[in-house]
Structures are given as structure tokens and as C-alpha cells.
PDB file of C-alpha atoms in Angstrom:
ATOM      1  CA  VAL W 708     -35.387 -28.945  31.025  1.00 66.00           C
ATOM      2  CA  PRO W 709     -32.697 -28.848  29.246  1.00 82.00           C
ATOM      3  CA  THR W 710     -31.470 -24.606  28.036  1.00 89.00           C
ATOM      4  CA  LEU W 711     -29.282 -23.326  25.886  1.00 91.00           C
ATOM      5  CA  ILE W 712     -28.390 -19.667  25.780  1.00 94.00           C
ATOM      6  CA  VAL W 713     -26.975 -17.586  22.588  1.00 95.00           C
ATOM      7  CA  LYS W 714     -25.117 -14.260  23.605  1.00 95.00           C
ATOM      8  CA  VAL W 715     -24.302 -11.934  21.355  1.00 96.00           C
ATOM      9  CA  TYR W 716     -21.072  -9.890  21.019  1.00 95.00           C
ATOM     10  CA  GLU W 717     -20.403  -6.354  18.735  1.00 94.00           C
ATOM     11  CA  ILE W 718     -16.541  -6.457  18.298  1.00 94.00           C
ATOM     12  CA  ASN W 719     -14.555  -2.614  19.273  1.00 93.00           C
ATOM     13  CA  THR W 720     -12.479  -3.617  16.298  1.00 94.00           C
ATOM     14  CA  PHE W 721     -10.642  -0.764  16.143  1.00 94.00           C
ATOM     15  CA  ASN W 722      -9.409  -1.459  19.499  1.00 93.00           C
ATOM     16  CA  TYR W 723      -9.204  -5.039  19.243  1.00 94.00           C
ATOM     17  CA  TYR W 724      -7.092  -4.203  16.012  1.00 94.00           C
ATOM     18  CA  ARG W 725      -4.691  -1.257  17.608  1.00 93.00           C
ATOM     19  CA  GLN W 726      -3.456  -3.296  20.262  1.00 92.00           C
ATOM     20  CA  ASN W 727      -3.656  -6.958  19.532  1.00 92.00           C
ATOM     21  CA  GLN W 728      -2.701  -7.344  15.741  1.00 92.00           C
ATOM     22  CA  THR W 729      -4.074 -10.384  14.992  1.00 93.00           C
ATOM     23  CA  ASP W 730      -7.966 -10.942  13.187  1.00 93.00           C
ATOM     24  CA  VAL W 731     -10.902 -11.456  15.679  1.00 93.00           C
ATOM     25  CA  ASN W 732     -10.536 -15.483  16.043  1.00 92.00           C
ATOM     26  CA  THR W 733     -12.814 -17.820  18.594  1.00 91.00           C
ATOM     27  CA  ASP W 734      -9.543 -17.485  21.899  1.00 91.00           C
ATOM     28  CA  ILE W 735     -10.519 -14.100  22.287  1.00 92.00           C
ATOM     29  CA  ASN W 736     -10.867 -12.889  25.405  1.00 90.00           C
ATOM     30  CA  LEU W 737     -15.203 -12.402  25.819  1.00 89.00           C
ATOM     31  CA  ASP W 738     -14.288 -11.441  30.512  1.00 87.00           C
ATOM     32  CA  GLY W 739     -15.908  -8.082  31.105  1.00 84.00           C
ATOM     33  CA  LEU W 740     -17.801  -8.157  28.344  1.00 88.00           C
ATOM     34  CA  VAL W 741     -21.553  -8.015  27.980  1.00 91.00           C
ATOM     35  CA  ALA W 742     -22.933  -8.904  25.770  1.00 93.00           C
ATOM     36  CA  ASN W 743     -25.081  -7.489  23.186  1.00 92.00           C
ATOM     37  CA  GLN W 744     -28.534  -9.784  23.090  1.00 92.00           C
ATOM     38  CA  GLU W 745     -28.868 -12.764  24.995  1.00 93.00           C
ATOM     39  CA  LYS W 746     -31.409 -15.550  24.842  1.00 94.00           C
ATOM     40  CA  THR W 747     -31.978 -18.735  25.863  1.00 94.00           C
ATOM     41  CA  HIS W 748     -33.748 -21.950  24.828  1.00 92.00           C
ATOM     42  CA  GLU W 749     -35.007 -24.308  26.983  1.00 91.00           C
ATOM     43  CA  TYR W 750     -36.015 -27.172  25.073  1.00 88.00           C
ATOM     44  CA  PRO W 751     -37.814 -31.351  25.588  1.00 89.00           C
ATOM     45  CA  GLU W 752     -35.565 -33.349  24.211  1.00 85.00           C
ATOM     46  CA  PRO W 753     -33.716 -35.072  26.593  1.00 83.00           C
ATOM     47  CA  PRO W 754     -29.126 -34.769  26.706  1.00 76.00           C
ATOM     48  CA  LEU W 755     -27.627 -36.825  25.600  1.00 81.00           C
ATOM     49  CA  ARG W 756     -29.879 -36.954  21.749  1.00 84.00           C
ATOM     50  CA  ARG W 757     -28.354 -34.929  19.344  1.00 85.00           C
ATOM     51  CA  VAL W 758     -30.701 -32.550  17.551  1.00 86.00           C
ATOM     52  CA  SER W 759     -30.249 -29.899  14.653  1.00 90.00           C
ATOM     53  CA  ARG W 760     -30.860 -26.631  15.653  1.00 89.00           C
ATOM     54  CA  ARG W 761     -31.273 -23.708  12.862  1.00 92.00           C
ATOM     55  CA  PHE W 762     -30.948 -20.280  14.536  1.00 93.00           C
ATOM     56  CA  VAL W 763     -31.121 -16.988  13.129  1.00 92.00           C
ATOM     57  CA  PHE W 764     -30.029 -13.116  13.637  1.00 93.00           C
ATOM     58  CA  PRO W 765     -31.259 -10.413  11.999  1.00 91.00           C
ATOM     59  CA  GLU W 766     -30.816  -7.923  14.927  1.00 89.00           C
ATOM     60  CA  LEU W 767     -27.177  -8.105  12.716  1.00 91.00           C
ATOM     61  CA  THR W 768     -27.666  -6.696  10.161  1.00 89.00           C
ATOM     62  CA  LYS W 769     -24.298  -3.610  10.244  1.00 91.00           C
ATOM     63  CA  PRO W 770     -21.150  -4.595   9.467  1.00 93.00           C
ATOM     64  CA  GLY W 771     -19.205  -5.288  12.074  1.00 94.00           C
ATOM     65  CA  VAL W 772     -17.145  -8.713  13.525  1.00 95.00           C
ATOM     66  CA  TYR W 773     -19.638 -10.272  15.694  1.00 96.00           C
ATOM     67  CA  VAL W 774     -18.991 -13.292  18.446  1.00 96.00           C
ATOM     68  CA  ILE W 775     -21.607 -15.757  19.199  1.00 96.00           C
ATOM     69  CA  ASP W 776     -21.156 -18.301  22.106  1.00 94.00           C
ATOM     70  CA  PHE W 777     -23.492 -20.821  22.678  1.00 94.00           C
ATOM     71  CA  ILE W 778     -23.827 -21.776  25.998  1.00 92.00           C
ATOM     72  CA  GLY W 779     -25.765 -25.503  27.587  1.00 88.00           C
ATOM     73  CA  ASN W 780     -25.106 -28.579  29.509  1.00 81.00           C
ATOM     74  CA  GLY W 781     -21.641 -27.130  31.151  1.00 82.00           C
ATOM     75  CA  GLN W 782     -20.540 -26.241  27.120  1.00 86.00           C
ATOM     76  CA  SER W 783     -19.720 -23.381  25.366  1.00 89.00           C
ATOM     77  CA  SER W 784     -19.361 -22.960  21.970  1.00 92.00           C
ATOM     78  CA  ARG W 785     -18.117 -20.263  20.082  1.00 93.00           C
ATOM     79  CA  ALA W 786     -18.734 -18.490  16.299  1.00 94.00           C
ATOM     80  CA  VAL W 787     -16.621 -15.279  14.393  1.00 95.00           C
ATOM     81  CA  ILE W 788     -19.156 -14.006  11.512  1.00 94.00           C
ATOM     82  CA  ARG W 789     -18.042 -10.617   9.738  1.00 94.00           C
ATOM     83  CA  LYS W 790     -20.335  -8.169   7.657  1.00 94.00           C
ATOM     84  CA  GLY W 791     -17.903  -6.334   5.778  1.00 93.00           C
ATOM     85  CA  GLN W 792     -14.909  -6.517   4.456  1.00 94.00           C
ATOM     86  CA  LEU W 793     -12.560  -2.749   3.680  1.00 96.00           C
ATOM     87  CA  ARG W 794      -9.366  -3.490   1.669  1.00 96.00           C
ATOM     88  CA  HIS W 795      -7.183  -1.906  -0.203  1.00 97.00           C
ATOM     89  CA  LEU W 796      -5.698  -0.753  -2.994  1.00 97.00           C
ATOM     90  CA  VAL W 797      -1.702   1.149  -2.848  1.00 96.00           C
ATOM     91  CA  ARG W 798       0.717   2.938  -5.589  1.00 95.00           C
ATOM     92  CA  THR W 799       3.893   4.390  -5.103  1.00 93.00           C
ATOM     93  CA  THR W 800       4.464   7.886  -5.592  1.00 93.00           C
ATOM     94  CA  THR W 801       7.382  10.664  -5.848  1.00 93.00           C
ATOM     95  CA  ALA W 802       5.362  11.767  -2.167  1.00 93.00           C
ATOM     96  CA  GLY W 803       5.201   8.179  -0.143  1.00 95.00           C
ATOM     97  CA  HIS W 804       2.295   5.368  -0.842  1.00 96.00           C
ATOM     98  CA  VAL W 805      -0.481   6.501  -1.966  1.00 97.00           C
ATOM     99  CA  PHE W 806      -4.170   3.725  -0.287  1.00 97.00           C
ATOM    100  CA  THR W 807      -7.441   3.512  -2.274  1.00 97.00           C
ATOM    101  CA  VAL W 808      -9.654   1.943   0.601  1.00 97.00           C
ATOM    102  CA  LEU W 809     -12.269   0.198  -1.063  1.00 97.00           C
ATOM    103  CA  ASP W 810     -15.747  -2.004   0.277  1.00 95.00           C
ATOM    104  CA  GLU W 811     -16.749  -5.622  -0.098  1.00 92.00           C
ATOM    105  CA  GLN W 812     -18.091  -4.542  -3.189  1.00 93.00           C
ATOM    106  CA  ASN W 813     -15.558  -3.015  -4.542  1.00 94.00           C
ATOM    107  CA  GLN W 814     -16.780   0.541  -4.162  1.00 96.00           C
ATOM    108  CA  LYS W 815     -14.372   3.440  -3.401  1.00 96.00           C
ATOM    109  CA  LEU W 816     -14.353   5.215   0.058  1.00 96.00           C
ATOM    110  CA  PRO W 817     -13.502   8.936  -0.220  1.00 96.00           C
ATOM    111  CA  LYS W 818     -14.045   9.421   3.180  1.00 96.00           C
ATOM    112  CA  ALA W 819     -12.430   6.122   4.619  1.00 97.00           C
ATOM    113  CA  THR W 820      -8.490   7.278   7.183  1.00 97.00           C
ATOM    114  CA  LEU W 821      -5.983   4.517   8.069  1.00 97.00           C
ATOM    115  CA  TRP W 822      -4.164   4.373  11.949  1.00 96.00           C
ATOM    116  CA  PHE W 823      -0.955   2.827  11.398  1.00 93.00           C
ATOM    117  CA  GLY W 824       2.331   3.189  13.080  1.00 89.00           C
ATOM    118  CA  GLY W 825       0.152   5.167  16.494  1.00 90.00           C
ATOM    119  CA  ARG W 826      -1.377   7.733  14.156  1.00 93.00           C
ATOM    120  CA  GLU W 827      -4.549   7.828  11.714  1.00 96.00           C
ATOM    121  CA  TYR W 828      -4.335   9.185   8.401  1.00 97.00           C
ATOM    122  CA  THR W 829      -6.909  11.265   6.633  1.00 97.00           C
ATOM    123  CA  PRO W 830      -7.745  11.081   2.712  1.00 97.00           C
ATOM    124  CA  ASN W 831      -6.463  13.956   0.883  1.00 95.00           C
ATOM    125  CA  ASP W 832      -9.544  16.399  -1.977  1.00 95.00           C
ATOM    126  CA  LYS W 833      -9.213  13.120  -4.425  1.00 94.00           C
ATOM    127  CA  GLY W 834     -10.076  10.025  -1.105  1.00 95.00           C
ATOM    128  CA  GLU W 835      -6.500   9.201  -1.418  1.00 97.00           C
ATOM    129  CA  ILE W 836      -4.820   8.284   2.218  1.00 97.00           C
ATOM    130  CA  VAL W 837      -1.180   9.211   1.805  1.00 97.00           C
ATOM    131  CA  VAL W 838       2.022   7.570   3.584  1.00 97.00           C
ATOM    132  CA  PRO W 839       5.595   8.479   3.431  1.00 96.00           C
ATOM    133  CA  PHE W 840       8.178   6.164   2.850  1.00 96.00           C
ATOM    134  CA  THR W 841      10.694   4.600   5.851  1.00 95.00           C
ATOM    135  CA  SER W 842      13.793   4.123   6.880  1.00 93.00           C
ATOM    136  CA  THR W 843      12.835   1.229   8.264  1.00 94.00           C
ATOM    137  CA  PRO W 844      11.100  -1.466   5.383  1.00 94.00           C
ATOM    138  CA  GLN W 845       9.209  -3.938   7.003  1.00 95.00           C
ATOM    139  CA  ARG W 846       5.404  -5.301   6.133  1.00 95.00           C
ATOM    140  CA  GLN W 847       3.015  -3.386   8.258  1.00 95.00           C
ATOM    141  CA  ALA W 848      -0.836  -3.892   9.992  1.00 95.00           C
ATOM    142  CA  ILE W 849      -3.184  -1.434   8.628  1.00 96.00           C
ATOM    143  CA  VAL W 850      -6.600  -0.624   9.875  1.00 97.00           C
ATOM    144  CA  LEU W 851      -8.722   1.020   8.402  1.00 97.00           C
ATOM    145  CA  GLN W 852     -11.940   2.791   9.214  1.00 96.00           C
ATOM    146  CA  HIS W 853     -15.333   3.226   7.537  1.00 96.00           C
ATOM    147  CA  GLY W 854     -17.474   5.004  10.624  1.00 92.00           C
ATOM    148  CA  ASP W 855     -18.051   2.622  12.518  1.00 91.00           C
ATOM    149  CA  PHE W 856     -16.359  -0.647  11.093  1.00 94.00           C
ATOM    150  CA  CYS W 857     -13.217  -1.066  10.489  1.00 96.00           C
ATOM    151  CA  SER W 858     -10.912  -4.076   9.137  1.00 96.00           C
ATOM    152  CA  LEU W 859      -7.464  -4.962   9.460  1.00 96.00           C
ATOM    153  CA  ASP W 860      -4.570  -5.107   7.005  1.00 96.00           C
ATOM    154  CA  PHE W 861      -0.942  -6.043   5.834  1.00 96.00           C
ATOM    155  CA  PHE W 862       1.090  -3.492   2.799  1.00 95.00           C
ATOM    156  CA  GLN W 863       5.430  -3.189   2.569  1.00 96.00           C
ATOM    157  CA  HIS W 864       6.018  -0.057   4.291  1.00 96.00           C
ATOM    158  CA  GLN W 865       9.285   0.459   2.008  1.00 95.00           C
ATOM    159  CA  ALA W 866      12.328   2.487   1.820  1.00 95.00           C
ATOM    160  CA  GLU W 867      12.330   5.108  -0.807  1.00 94.00           C
ATOM    161  CA  GLU W 868      15.078   4.292  -2.594  1.00 95.00           C
ATOM    162  CA  TYR W 869      15.429   6.176  -6.275  1.00 95.00           C
ATOM    163  CA  SER W 870      17.301   4.857  -9.633  1.00 95.00           C
ATOM    164  CA  LEU W 871      18.229   7.417 -12.242  1.00 95.00           C
ATOM    165  CA  ALA W 872      19.042   5.084 -15.354  1.00 94.00           C
ATOM    166  CA  ALA W 873      19.690   6.771 -19.545  1.00 94.00           C
ATOM    167  CA  GLY W 874      19.778   5.468 -22.417  1.00 95.00           C
ATOM    168  CA  ILE W 875      22.645   7.684 -23.536  1.00 96.00           C
ATOM    169  CA  TYR W 876      22.685   7.756 -28.275  1.00 96.00           C
ATOM    170  CA  VAL W 877      24.938   9.112 -30.607  1.00 95.00           C
ATOM    171  CA  ASP W 878      25.415   8.132 -34.332  1.00 94.00           C
ATOM    172  CA  ARG W 879      29.590   6.948 -34.444  1.00 90.00           C
ATOM    173  CA  GLU W 880      30.066   8.843 -38.201  1.00 91.00           C
ATOM    174  CA  SER W 881      29.136  12.199 -36.579  1.00 92.00           C
ATOM    175  CA  LEU W 882      32.000  12.363 -34.794  1.00 92.00           C
ATOM    176  CA  LEU W 883      34.475  14.104 -37.096  1.00 92.00           C
ATOM    177  CA  ARG W 884      36.918  16.622 -35.652  1.00 88.00           C
ATOM    178  CA  ARG W 885      36.181  19.953 -35.185  1.00 89.00           C
ATOM    179  CA  GLN W 886      32.609  19.430 -36.486  1.00 93.00           C
ATOM    180  CA  LYS W 887      29.211  18.954 -33.917  1.00 94.00           C
ATOM    181  CA  ALA W 888      27.845  16.492 -33.370  1.00 95.00           C
ATOM    182  CA  LEU W 889      24.404  15.678 -31.572  1.00 95.00           C
ATOM    183  CA  VAL W 890      23.618  13.248 -28.611  1.00 96.00           C
ATOM    184  CA  VAL W 891      19.823  12.357 -28.125  1.00 97.00           C
ATOM    185  CA  VAL W 892      19.608  11.056 -24.148  1.00 96.00           C
ATOM    186  CA  ARG W 893      16.590   9.483 -22.799  1.00 96.00           C
ATOM    187  CA  PRO W 894      16.685   8.900 -19.323  1.00 95.00           C
ATOM    188  CA  GLN W 895      14.310   7.220 -16.773  1.00 95.00           C
ATOM    189  CA  LEU W 896      13.733   8.120 -13.168  1.00 95.00           C
ATOM    190  CA  ASP W 897      12.913   4.823 -11.035  1.00 95.00           C
ATOM    191  CA  LEU W 898      10.985   5.021  -7.171  1.00 95.00           C
ATOM    192  CA  ASN W 899      11.470   1.193  -5.951  1.00 93.00           C
ATOM    193  CA  GLY W 900      11.184   0.064  -8.930  1.00 91.00           C
ATOM    194  CA  ILE W 901       8.983   2.172 -10.950  1.00 92.00           C
ATOM    195  CA  PRO W 902       8.917   5.252 -12.748  1.00 93.00           C
ATOM    196  CA  VAL W 903       8.088   8.555 -11.760  1.00 94.00           C
ATOM    197  CA  THR W 904       8.337  11.480 -12.819  1.00 93.00           C
ATOM    198  CA  LEU W 905      11.464  12.940 -14.031  1.00 94.00           C
ATOM    199  CA  SER W 906       9.977  16.288 -12.075  1.00 92.00           C
ATOM    200  CA  VAL W 907      11.436  15.768  -9.181  1.00 92.00           C
ATOM    201  CA  LEU W 908      14.534  15.937 -10.678  1.00 94.00           C
ATOM    202  CA  GLU W 909      16.982  18.674  -9.417  1.00 94.00           C
ATOM    203  CA  ASP W 910      20.127  20.648 -10.262  1.00 94.00           C
ATOM    204  CA  VAL W 911      19.969  18.215 -13.586  1.00 95.00           C
ATOM    205  CA  ARG W 912      24.033  18.520 -15.570  1.00 95.00           C
ATOM    206  CA  LEU W 913      24.716  16.334 -18.490  1.00 96.00           C
ATOM    207  CA  VAL W 914      29.444  16.184 -18.220  1.00 96.00           C
ATOM    208  CA  ILE W 915      30.336  14.537 -21.715  1.00 95.00           C
ATOM    209  CA  THR W 916      34.386  13.871 -21.246  1.00 96.00           C
ATOM    210  CA  SER W 917      36.036  12.870 -24.231  1.00 94.00           C
ATOM    211  CA  THR W 918      39.978  10.966 -24.474  1.00 94.00           C
ATOM    212  CA  ASP W 919      42.372  11.495 -26.471  1.00 92.00           C
ATOM    213  CA  HIS W 920      44.970   9.067 -28.173  1.00 93.00           C
ATOM    214  CA  ASP W 921      47.372  10.376 -25.547  1.00 91.00           C
ATOM    215  CA  GLY W 922      45.124   9.128 -22.994  1.00 92.00           C
ATOM    216  CA  VAL W 923      44.262  12.966 -22.100  1.00 92.00           C
ATOM    217  CA  ALA W 924      40.283  13.739 -20.823  1.00 93.00           C
ATOM    218  CA  THR W 925      38.409  16.200 -21.127  1.00 93.00           C
ATOM    219  CA  ALA W 926      35.792  16.811 -19.807  1.00 94.00           C
ATOM    220  CA  LYS W 927      32.713  19.291 -20.236  1.00 93.00           C
ATOM    221  CA  GLU W 928      29.204  20.551 -18.008  1.00 94.00           C
ATOM    222  CA  VAL W 929      25.614  21.469 -20.034  1.00 94.00           C
ATOM    223  CA  SER W 930      24.490  22.711 -15.959  1.00 92.00           C
ATOM    224  CA  ASP W 931      21.069  23.357 -16.927  1.00 90.00           C
ATOM    225  CA  PHE W 932      20.187  20.367 -18.692  1.00 94.00           C
ATOM    226  CA  LYS W 933      16.366  19.504 -19.492  1.00 93.00           C
ATOM    227  CA  LEU W 934      14.687  16.506 -19.248  1.00 94.00           C
ATOM    228  CA  PHE W 935      11.132  16.025 -21.417  1.00 93.00           C
ATOM    229  CA  GLU W 936       8.560  13.504 -20.495  1.00 90.00           C
ATOM    230  CA  ASP W 937       7.847  12.760 -23.912  1.00 90.00           C
ATOM    231  CA  ARG W 938      11.123  13.080 -25.793  1.00 92.00           C
ATOM    232  CA  GLU W 939      14.318  12.397 -25.911  1.00 95.00           C
ATOM    233  CA  ALA W 940      17.249  15.270 -24.858  1.00 95.00           C
ATOM    234  CA  THR W 941      19.130  16.439 -26.502  1.00 95.00           C
ATOM    235  CA  VAL W 942      22.922  18.677 -26.926  1.00 94.00           C
ATOM    236  CA  GLU W 943      24.623  19.873 -30.101  1.00 94.00           C
ATOM    237  CA  PHE W 944      29.357  19.467 -28.599  1.00 93.00           C
ATOM    238  CA  GLN W 945      32.205  19.452 -30.553  1.00 92.00           C
ATOM    239  CA  VAL W 946      33.832  16.609 -31.409  1.00 92.00           C
ATOM    240  CA  PRO W 947      37.494  17.210 -30.106  1.00 90.00           C
ATOM    241  CA  GLN W 948      41.054  16.593 -32.476  1.00 89.00           C
ATOM    242  CA  ARG W 949      42.355  13.010 -32.207  1.00 91.00           C
ATOM    243  CA  LEU W 950      39.063  11.552 -31.029  1.00 92.00           C
ATOM    244  CA  SER W 951      39.812   8.141 -28.843  1.00 93.00           C
ATOM    245  CA  GLN W 952      37.262   7.704 -25.901  1.00 93.00           C
ATOM    246  CA  ILE W 953      34.066   9.464 -25.619  1.00 94.00           C
ATOM    247  CA  ARG W 954      31.863   9.467 -21.815  1.00 94.00           C
ATOM    248  CA  PHE W 955      28.164  10.551 -21.020  1.00 95.00           C
TER     249      PHE W 955
END
């Protein structure tokens, strides 16, 4: 009587993803693994007859990755079944990459962890995971874990690159010799192209360099220059005589 053997393997995704950094596919080596379940089906039809069969696996109730082997008549066929999926959202902050882990229903998982670069990163009290920047930016594989369930994902690990720019304005008509003029400064600090808080800046100084008609330059430095998130910073300065050029 023709027989068909059906074996169900539950893959240890955490170990597999850490070692291989690729998704589980039908080429996975199952040698030495014991099937979680094994069933034998007998059919009266001759082997040459093609018959449609329906297989149901009600025991696959929890999220995970399963490999199902169908073996019969000297041939085998394999299927990979994935139940559930973890994915991430990531944003750039001054502390590093901040990850939020979601399930397949887009629900936040505040207790999920992240494995990357040989170590495990755990969430803070907000359920967010912080990964520091790197000196060698590149695309990296990460393993997201919630309980016993894991998913493989990738992200672009970036370096910590700051850029500071400012809009600076002085009313030209206020540049009268030996009179007070007002300069308005609106700075912006970017981290990897994303605006971040100005509070991380230290030892902020504004340097005012004026040059007269004889080409003589004079510099004035405003130390401890206060910057604000919600408004422009201003400072008064005295306009020198015979002013030709002024830089801020």
C-alpha cells in the first residue's frame, strides 16, 4: 500500500538567524533534528495516479517557523510555514538608533528585545530599544525577539554625523557707524540629515568679524551664546567706523 510520511519541524529561529543571518528556506539542513510530529498516511490509489490531497495542521497554533516534509514513493517535498511576523520602526536621535518592535497586527511590543552584533539590546521603560551609532556604517542584520518567537530584519547602521547651520540676519539700514545694531540667529542642528535638539551643543560662541576700508579685520566673540528651540537668538553689537564687510 503506498504510504506518505509527513514530518513537522519547528525551527529554533533565534539560533538559526544568529548563525546564518538569512531567512529560513526549503534548503535548510534538517539532519540530526527530531521531528516535532510525524504521521504516516496510507492510500489505496496506485502510485502512478495523481490525486489531490488536503492536509490540515491544527497543532501549529503558536507563532513560529515550521518546515513540513512530505516523503513518499522515494521522493520528498518540503514546505516552509511562517506564522506571525515581527517588524520594527527606527528613528534617529542623539542617543543613537531608537527601535520600536511591532507584531503582525501593528501592535507595539514593549517587552521585545533585539539581538545585533553579538549582544542583546533590551527595551527601556518606554518600550524602546536604543542601539548606538557605529564608526563603520553599513546594512546590518538584526534578530527581533518576543518570548520564544523571532524574526529576521535589516537596518542601515549609521555613523554619528552632525552638521550645524544657521540663518543669520542683520538689517542693512541699521549698520550706522558707532551705533548699536541687532543680529538675529536661527540655528539648526542635524544628525545624519535629521533635525535634533540644540540642547546637545556645548560651548556655543558667536564670532563677529568686521573689516574696514583699509582691510583691517577686528573680531568680537560672544561667549556662552544662548540658543532657543522656539525662537531666534539675538545679540546687539556696535557698528565700527568705515565698515566695509561684516561676517558672523
